[in-house]
Backbone as JSON Lines, residues from 0, in Angstrom:
{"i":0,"aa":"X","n":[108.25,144.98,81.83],"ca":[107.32,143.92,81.57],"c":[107.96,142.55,81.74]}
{"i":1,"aa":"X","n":[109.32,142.26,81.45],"ca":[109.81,141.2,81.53],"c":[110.35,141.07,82.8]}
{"i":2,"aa":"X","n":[109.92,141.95,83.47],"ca":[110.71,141.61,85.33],"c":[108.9,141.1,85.85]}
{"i":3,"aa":"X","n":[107.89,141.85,85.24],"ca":[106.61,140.7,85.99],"c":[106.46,139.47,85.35]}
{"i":4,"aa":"X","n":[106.68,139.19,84.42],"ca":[107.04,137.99,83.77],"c":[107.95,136.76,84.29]}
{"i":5,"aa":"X","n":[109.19,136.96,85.06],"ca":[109.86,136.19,85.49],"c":[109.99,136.32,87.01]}
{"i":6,"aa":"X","n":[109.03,137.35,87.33],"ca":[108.74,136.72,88.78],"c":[107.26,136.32,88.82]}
{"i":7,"aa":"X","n":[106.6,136.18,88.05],"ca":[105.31,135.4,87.99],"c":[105.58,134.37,88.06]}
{"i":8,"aa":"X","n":[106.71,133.71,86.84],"ca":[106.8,132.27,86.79],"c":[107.56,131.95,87.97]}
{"i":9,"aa":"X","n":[108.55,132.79,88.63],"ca":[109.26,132.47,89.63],"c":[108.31,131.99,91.18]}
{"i":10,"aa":"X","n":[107.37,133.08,91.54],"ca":[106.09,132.64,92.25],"c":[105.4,131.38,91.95]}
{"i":11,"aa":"X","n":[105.09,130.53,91.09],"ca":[104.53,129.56,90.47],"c":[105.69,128.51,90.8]}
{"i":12,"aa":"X","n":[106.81,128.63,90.4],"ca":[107.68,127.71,90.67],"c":[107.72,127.5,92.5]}
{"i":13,"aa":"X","n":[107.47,128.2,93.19],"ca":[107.5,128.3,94.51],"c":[106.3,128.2,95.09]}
{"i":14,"aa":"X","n":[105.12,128.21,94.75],"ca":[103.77,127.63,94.89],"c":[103.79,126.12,94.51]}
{"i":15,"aa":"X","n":[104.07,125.19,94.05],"ca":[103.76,124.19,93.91],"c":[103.41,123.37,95.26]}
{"i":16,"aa":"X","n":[102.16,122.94,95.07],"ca":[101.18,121.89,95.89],"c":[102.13,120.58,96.2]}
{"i":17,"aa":"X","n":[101.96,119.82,96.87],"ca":[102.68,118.7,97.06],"c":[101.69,117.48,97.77]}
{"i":18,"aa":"X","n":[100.97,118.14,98.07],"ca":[99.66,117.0,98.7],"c":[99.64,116.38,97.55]}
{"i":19,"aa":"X","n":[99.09,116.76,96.25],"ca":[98.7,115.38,94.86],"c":[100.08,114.72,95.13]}
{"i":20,"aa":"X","n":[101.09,114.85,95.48],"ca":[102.44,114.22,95.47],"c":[102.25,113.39,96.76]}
{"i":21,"aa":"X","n":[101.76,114.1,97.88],"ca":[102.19,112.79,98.95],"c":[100.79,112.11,98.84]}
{"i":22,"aa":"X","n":[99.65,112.22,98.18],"ca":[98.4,111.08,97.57],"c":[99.71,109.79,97.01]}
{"i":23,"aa":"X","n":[100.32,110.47,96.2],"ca":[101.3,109.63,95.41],"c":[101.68,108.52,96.11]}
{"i":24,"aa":"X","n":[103.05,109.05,96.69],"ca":[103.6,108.88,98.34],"c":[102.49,107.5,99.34]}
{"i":25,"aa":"X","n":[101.11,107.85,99.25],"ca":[100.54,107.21,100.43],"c":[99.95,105.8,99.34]}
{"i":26,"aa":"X","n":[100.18,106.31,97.95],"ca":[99.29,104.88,97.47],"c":[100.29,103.71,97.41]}
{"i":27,"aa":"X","n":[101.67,104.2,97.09],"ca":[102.73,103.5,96.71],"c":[103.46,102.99,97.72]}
{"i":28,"aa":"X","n":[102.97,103.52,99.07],"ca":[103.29,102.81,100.39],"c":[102.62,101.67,100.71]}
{"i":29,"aa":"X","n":[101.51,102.16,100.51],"ca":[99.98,101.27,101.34],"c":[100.27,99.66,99.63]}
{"i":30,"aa":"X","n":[100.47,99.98,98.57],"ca":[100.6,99.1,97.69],"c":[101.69,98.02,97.95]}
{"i":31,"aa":"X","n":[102.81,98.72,98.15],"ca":[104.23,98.42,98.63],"c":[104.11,97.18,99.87]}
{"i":32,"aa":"X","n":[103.3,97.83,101.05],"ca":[103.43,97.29,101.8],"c":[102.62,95.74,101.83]}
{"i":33,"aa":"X","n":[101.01,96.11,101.28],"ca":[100.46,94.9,101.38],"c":[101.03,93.87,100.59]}
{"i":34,"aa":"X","n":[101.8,93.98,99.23],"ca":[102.71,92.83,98.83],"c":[103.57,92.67,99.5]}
{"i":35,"aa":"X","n":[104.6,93.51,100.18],"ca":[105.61,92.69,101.08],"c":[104.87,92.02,102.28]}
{"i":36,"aa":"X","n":[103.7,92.58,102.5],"ca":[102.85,91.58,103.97],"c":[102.58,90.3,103.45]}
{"i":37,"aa":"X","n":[101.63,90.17,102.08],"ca":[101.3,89.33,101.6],"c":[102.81,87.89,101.11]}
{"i":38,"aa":"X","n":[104.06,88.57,100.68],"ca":[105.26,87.99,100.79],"c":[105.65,87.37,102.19]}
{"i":39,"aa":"X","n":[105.59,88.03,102.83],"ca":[106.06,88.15,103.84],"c":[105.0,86.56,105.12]}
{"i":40,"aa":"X","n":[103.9,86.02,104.03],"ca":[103.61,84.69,104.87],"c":[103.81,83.72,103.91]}
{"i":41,"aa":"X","n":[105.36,83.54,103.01],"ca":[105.72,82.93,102.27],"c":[107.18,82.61,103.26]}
{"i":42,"aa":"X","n":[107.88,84.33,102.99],"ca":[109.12,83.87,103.16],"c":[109.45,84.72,104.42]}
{"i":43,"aa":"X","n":[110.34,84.28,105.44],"ca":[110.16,85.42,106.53],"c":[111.45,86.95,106.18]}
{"i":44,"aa":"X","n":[110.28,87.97,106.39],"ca":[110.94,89.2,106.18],"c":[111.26,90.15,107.35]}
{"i":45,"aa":"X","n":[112.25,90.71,107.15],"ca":[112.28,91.59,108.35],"c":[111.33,92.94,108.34]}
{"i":46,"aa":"X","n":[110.27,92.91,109.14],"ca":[109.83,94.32,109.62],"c":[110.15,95.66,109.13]}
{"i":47,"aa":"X","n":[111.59,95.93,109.28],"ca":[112.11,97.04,109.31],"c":[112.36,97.16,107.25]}
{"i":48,"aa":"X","n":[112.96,96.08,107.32],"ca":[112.88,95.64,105.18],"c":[111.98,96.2,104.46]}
{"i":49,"aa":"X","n":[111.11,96.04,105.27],"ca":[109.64,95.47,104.62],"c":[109.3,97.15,104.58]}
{"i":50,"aa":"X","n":[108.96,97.9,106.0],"ca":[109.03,99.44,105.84],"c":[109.86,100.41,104.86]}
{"i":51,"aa":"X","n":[111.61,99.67,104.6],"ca":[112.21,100.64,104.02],"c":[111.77,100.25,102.63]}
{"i":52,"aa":"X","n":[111.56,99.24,101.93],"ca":[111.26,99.03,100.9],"c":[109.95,99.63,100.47]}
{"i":53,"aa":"X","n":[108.86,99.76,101.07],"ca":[107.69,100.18,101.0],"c":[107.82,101.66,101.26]}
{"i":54,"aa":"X","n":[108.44,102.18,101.97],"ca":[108.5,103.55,101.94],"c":[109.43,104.5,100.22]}
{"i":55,"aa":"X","n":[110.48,103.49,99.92],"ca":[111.21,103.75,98.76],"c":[110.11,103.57,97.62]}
{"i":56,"aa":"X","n":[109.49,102.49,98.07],"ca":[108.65,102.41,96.26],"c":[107.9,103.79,96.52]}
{"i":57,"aa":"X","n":[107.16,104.17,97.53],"ca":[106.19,105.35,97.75],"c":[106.79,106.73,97.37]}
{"i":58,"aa":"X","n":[108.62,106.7,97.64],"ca":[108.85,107.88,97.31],"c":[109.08,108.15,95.65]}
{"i":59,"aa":"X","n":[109.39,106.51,95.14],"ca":[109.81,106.6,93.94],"c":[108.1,107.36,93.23]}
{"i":60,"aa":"X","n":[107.17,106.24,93.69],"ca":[106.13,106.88,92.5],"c":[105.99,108.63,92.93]}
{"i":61,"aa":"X","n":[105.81,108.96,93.88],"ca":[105.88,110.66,94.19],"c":[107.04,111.38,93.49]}
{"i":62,"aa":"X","n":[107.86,110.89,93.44],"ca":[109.35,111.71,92.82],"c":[109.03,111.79,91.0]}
{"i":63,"aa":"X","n":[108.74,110.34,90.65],"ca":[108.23,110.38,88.88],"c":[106.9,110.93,88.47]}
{"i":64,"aa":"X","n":[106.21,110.44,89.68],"ca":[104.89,111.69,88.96],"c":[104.99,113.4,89.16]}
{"i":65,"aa":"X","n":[105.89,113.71,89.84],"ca":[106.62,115.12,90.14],"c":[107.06,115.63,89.09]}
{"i":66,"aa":"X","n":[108.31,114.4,88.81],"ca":[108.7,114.98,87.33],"c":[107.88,114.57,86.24]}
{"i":67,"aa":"X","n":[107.42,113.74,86.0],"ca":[106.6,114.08,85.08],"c":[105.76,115.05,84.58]}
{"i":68,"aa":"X","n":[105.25,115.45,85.77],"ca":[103.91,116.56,85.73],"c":[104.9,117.57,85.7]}
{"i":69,"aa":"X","n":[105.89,118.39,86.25],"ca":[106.88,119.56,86.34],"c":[107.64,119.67,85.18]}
{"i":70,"aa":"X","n":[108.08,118.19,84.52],"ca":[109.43,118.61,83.64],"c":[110.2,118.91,84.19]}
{"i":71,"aa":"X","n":[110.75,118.72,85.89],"ca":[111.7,119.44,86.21],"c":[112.16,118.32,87.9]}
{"i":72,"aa":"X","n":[113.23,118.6,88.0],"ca":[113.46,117.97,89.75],"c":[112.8,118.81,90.77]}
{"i":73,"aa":"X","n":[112.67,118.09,91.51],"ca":[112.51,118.63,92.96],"c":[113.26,119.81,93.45]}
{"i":74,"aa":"X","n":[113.08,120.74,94.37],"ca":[113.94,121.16,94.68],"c":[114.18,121.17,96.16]}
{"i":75,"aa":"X","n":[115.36,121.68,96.87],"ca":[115.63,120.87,98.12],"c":[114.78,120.98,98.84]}
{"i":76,"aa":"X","n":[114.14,122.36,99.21],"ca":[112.91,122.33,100.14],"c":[111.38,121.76,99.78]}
{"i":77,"aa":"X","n":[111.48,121.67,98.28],"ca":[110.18,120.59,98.61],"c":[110.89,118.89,98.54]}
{"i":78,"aa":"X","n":[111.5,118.72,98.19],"ca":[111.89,117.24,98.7],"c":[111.8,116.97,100.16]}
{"i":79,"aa":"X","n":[112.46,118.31,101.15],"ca":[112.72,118.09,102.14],"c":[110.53,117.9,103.02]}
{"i":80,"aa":"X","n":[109.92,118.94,102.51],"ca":[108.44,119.36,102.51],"c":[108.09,117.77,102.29]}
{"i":81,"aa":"X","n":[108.25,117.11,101.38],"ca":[107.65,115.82,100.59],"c":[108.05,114.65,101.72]}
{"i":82,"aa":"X","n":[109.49,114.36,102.08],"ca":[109.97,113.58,103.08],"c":[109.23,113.67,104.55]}
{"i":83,"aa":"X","n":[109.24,115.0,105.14],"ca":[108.33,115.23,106.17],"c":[107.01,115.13,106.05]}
{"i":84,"aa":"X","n":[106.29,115.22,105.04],"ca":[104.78,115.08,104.82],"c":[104.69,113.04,104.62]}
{"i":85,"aa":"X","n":[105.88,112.21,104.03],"ca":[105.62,111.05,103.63],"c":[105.63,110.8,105.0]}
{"i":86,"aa":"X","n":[107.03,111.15,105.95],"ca":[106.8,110.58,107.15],"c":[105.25,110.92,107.84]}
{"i":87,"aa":"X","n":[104.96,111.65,107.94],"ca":[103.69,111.8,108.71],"c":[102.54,111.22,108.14]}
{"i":88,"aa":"X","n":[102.44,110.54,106.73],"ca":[101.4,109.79,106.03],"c":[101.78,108.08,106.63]}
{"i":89,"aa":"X","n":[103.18,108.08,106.35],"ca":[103.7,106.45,106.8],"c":[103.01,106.59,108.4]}
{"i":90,"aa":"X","n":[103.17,107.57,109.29],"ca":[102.63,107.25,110.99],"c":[101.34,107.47,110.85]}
{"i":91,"aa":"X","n":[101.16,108.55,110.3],"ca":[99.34,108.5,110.34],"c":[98.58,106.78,110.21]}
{"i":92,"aa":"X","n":[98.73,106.04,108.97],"ca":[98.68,104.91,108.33],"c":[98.99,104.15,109.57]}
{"i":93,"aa":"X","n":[100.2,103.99,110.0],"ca":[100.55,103.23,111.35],"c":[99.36,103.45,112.64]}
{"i":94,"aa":"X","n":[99.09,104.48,112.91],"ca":[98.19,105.05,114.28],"c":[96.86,104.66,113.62]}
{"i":95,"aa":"X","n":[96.55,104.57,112.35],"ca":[95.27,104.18,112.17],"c":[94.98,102.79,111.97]}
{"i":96,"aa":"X","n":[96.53,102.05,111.71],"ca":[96.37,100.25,111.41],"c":[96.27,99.86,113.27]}
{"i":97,"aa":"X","n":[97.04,100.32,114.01],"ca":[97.51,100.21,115.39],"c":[96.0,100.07,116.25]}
{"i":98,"aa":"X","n":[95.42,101.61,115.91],"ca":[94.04,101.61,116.02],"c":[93.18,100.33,115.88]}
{"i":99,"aa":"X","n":[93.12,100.26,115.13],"ca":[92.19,99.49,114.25],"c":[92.01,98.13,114.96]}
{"i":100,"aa":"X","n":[93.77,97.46,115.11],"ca":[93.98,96.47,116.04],"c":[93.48,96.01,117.51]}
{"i":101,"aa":"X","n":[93.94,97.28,117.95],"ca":[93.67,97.76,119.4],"c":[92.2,97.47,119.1]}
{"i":102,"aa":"X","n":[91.38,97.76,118.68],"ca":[89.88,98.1,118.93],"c":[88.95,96.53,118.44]}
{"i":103,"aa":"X","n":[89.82,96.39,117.35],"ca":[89.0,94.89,116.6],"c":[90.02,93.7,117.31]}
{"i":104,"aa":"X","n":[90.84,93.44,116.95],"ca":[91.93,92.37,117.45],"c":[91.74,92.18,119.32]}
{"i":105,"aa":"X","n":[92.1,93.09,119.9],"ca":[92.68,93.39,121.48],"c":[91.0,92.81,122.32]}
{"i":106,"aa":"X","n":[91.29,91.8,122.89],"ca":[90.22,92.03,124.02],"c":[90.35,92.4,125.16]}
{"i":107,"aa":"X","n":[89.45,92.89,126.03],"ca":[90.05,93.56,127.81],"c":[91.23,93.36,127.84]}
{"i":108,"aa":"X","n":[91.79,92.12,128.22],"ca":[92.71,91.64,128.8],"c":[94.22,92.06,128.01]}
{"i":109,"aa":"X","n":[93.89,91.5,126.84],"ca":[95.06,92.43,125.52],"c":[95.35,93.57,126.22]}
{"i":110,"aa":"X","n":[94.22,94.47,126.18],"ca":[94.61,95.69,126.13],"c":[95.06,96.33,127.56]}
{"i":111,"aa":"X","n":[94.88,95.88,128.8],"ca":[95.54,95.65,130.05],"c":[96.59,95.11,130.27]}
{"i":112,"aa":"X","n":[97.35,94.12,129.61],"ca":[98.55,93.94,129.53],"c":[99.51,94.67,128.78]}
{"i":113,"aa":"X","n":[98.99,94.87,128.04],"ca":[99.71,95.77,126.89],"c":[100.34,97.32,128.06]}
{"i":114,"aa":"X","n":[99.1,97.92,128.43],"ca":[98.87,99.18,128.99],"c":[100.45,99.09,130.2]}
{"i":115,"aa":"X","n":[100.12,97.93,130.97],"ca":[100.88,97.58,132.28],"c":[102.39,97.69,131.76]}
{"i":116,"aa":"X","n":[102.83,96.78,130.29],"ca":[103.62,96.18,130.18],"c":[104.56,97.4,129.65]}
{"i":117,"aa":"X","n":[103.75,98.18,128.73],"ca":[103.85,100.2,128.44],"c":[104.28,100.91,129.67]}
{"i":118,"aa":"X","n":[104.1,100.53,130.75],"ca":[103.76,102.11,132.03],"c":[105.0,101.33,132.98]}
{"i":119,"aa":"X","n":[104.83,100.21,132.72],"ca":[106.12,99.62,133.85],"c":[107.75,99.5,133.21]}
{"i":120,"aa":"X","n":[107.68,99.44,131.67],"ca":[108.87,99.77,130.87],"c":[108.66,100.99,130.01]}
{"i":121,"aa":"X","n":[108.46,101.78,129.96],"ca":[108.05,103.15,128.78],"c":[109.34,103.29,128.28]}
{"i":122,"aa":"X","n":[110.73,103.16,128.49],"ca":[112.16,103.54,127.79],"c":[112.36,102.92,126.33]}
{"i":123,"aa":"X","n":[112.26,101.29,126.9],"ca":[112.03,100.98,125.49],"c":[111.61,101.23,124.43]}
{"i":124,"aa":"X","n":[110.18,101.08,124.47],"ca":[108.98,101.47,123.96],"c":[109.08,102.98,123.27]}
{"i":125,"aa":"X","n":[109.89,103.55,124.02],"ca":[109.86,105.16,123.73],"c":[111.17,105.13,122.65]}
{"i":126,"aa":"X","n":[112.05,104.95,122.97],"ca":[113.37,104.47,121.78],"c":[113.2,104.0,120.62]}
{"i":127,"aa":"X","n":[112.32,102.83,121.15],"ca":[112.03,102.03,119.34],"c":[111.49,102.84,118.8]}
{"i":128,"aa":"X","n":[110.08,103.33,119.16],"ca":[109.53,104.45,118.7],"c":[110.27,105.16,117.9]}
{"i":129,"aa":"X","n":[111.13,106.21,118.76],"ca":[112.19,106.95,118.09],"c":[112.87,106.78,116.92]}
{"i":130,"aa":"X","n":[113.27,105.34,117.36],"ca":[114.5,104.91,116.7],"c":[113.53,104.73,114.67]}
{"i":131,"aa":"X","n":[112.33,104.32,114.48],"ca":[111.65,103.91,113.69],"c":[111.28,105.06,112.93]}
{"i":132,"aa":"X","n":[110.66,106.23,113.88],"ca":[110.3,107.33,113.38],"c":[111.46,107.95,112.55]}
{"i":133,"aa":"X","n":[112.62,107.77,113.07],"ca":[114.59,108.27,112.08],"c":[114.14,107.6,110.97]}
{"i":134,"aa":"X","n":[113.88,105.95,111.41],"ca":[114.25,104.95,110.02],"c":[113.35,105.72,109.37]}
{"i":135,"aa":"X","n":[112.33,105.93,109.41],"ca":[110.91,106.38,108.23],"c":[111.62,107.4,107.67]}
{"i":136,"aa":"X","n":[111.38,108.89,108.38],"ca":[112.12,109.92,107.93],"c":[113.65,110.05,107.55]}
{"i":137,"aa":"X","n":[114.32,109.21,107.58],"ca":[115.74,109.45,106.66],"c":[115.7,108.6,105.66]}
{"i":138,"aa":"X","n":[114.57,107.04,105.62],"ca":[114.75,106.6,104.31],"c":[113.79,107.11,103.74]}
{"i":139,"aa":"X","n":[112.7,108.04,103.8],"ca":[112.17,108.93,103.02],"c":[112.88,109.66,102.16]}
{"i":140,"aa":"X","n":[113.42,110.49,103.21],"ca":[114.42,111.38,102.62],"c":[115.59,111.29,101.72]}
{"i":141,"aa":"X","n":[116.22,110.4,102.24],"ca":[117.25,109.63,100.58],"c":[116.45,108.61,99.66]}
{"i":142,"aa":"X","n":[115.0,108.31,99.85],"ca":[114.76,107.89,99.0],"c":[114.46,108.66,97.88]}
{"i":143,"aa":"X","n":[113.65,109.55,98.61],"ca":[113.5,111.2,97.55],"c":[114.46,111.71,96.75]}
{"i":144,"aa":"X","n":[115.52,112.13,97.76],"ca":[116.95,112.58,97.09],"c":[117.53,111.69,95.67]}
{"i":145,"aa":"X","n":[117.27,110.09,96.43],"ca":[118.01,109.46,94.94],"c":[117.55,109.09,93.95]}
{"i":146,"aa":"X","n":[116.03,109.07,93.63],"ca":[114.93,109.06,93.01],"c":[114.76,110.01,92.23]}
{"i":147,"aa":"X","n":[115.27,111.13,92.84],"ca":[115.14,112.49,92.19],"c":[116.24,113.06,91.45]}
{"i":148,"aa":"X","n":[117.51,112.33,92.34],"ca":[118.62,112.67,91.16],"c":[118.71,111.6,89.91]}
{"i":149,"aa":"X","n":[118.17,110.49,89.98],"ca":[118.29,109.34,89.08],"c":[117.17,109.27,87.97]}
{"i":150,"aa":"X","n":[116.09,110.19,88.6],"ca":[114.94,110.33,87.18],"c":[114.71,111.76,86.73]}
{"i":151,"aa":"X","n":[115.73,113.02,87.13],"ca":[115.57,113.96,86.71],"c":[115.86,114.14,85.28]}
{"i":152,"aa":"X","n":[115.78,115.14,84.4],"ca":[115.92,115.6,83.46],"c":[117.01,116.22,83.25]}
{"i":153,"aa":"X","n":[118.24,116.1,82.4],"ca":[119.75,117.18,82.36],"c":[119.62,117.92,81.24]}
């Protein structure tokens, strides 16, 4: 009886949901960010600042409402689960602000230069990309990690 007992709870410990966590994750980004935007026509910020900072506050509130609700840390594969799901909430958010631009902001002409200026240099364009998509996903990821070792429970 006590071996279905401690793999019940063991199953349960390994079921845990993480979507209510990256809700977490996406409010504390999207919050994060519009004050550093809103800062940011005060004092000039860097871009990239402005993302890592906004991505850290997002992991912090996901990591404390984790433990809170668990009583317990993360463990590596859902941190790692949580980091890959924040990154894909931080680009989703991006492809839908980008959107948004493109469609309301961009007139013909915008969007024909843009296209030309894309197809006649794509290396760049494709690097930064890259290079941004790392920044997201590794300061996710140690933001998680140190968030999680700094508000766990001993």
């Amino acid at each position: 009886m006590s071996r279905k007992s401690a793999n019940l709870s063991n199953s349960k410990a390994q079921s845990v949901k993480l979507a209510q966590y990256l809700g977490f994750f996406m409010v504390g980004y999207i919050l994060a960010s519009a004050l550093l935007m809103l800062l940011q026509t005060q004092i000039a910020l860097n871009p990239q600042l402005v993302t890592l900072l906004s991505i850290l506050v997002g992991a912090f509130i996901a990591v404390h409402k984790f433990i809170k609700h668990y009583s317990r840390a993360l463990h590596k594969a859902e941190m790692i689960r949580l980091a890959i799901g924040g990154t894909g909430i931080v680009w989703l958010l991006n492809a839908l602000y980008f959107f948004t631009i493109w469609l309301w902001l961009f007139d013909e002409a915008n969007r024909q230069v843009f296209i030309e200026m894309s197809l006649q240099q794509p290396l760049p364009l494709l690097f930064a990309l890259i290079a941004i998509v790392l920044l997201t996903f590794v300061s996710a990821g140690i933001g998680i990690w140190l968030f999680n070792r700094l508000l766990s429970l001993k």
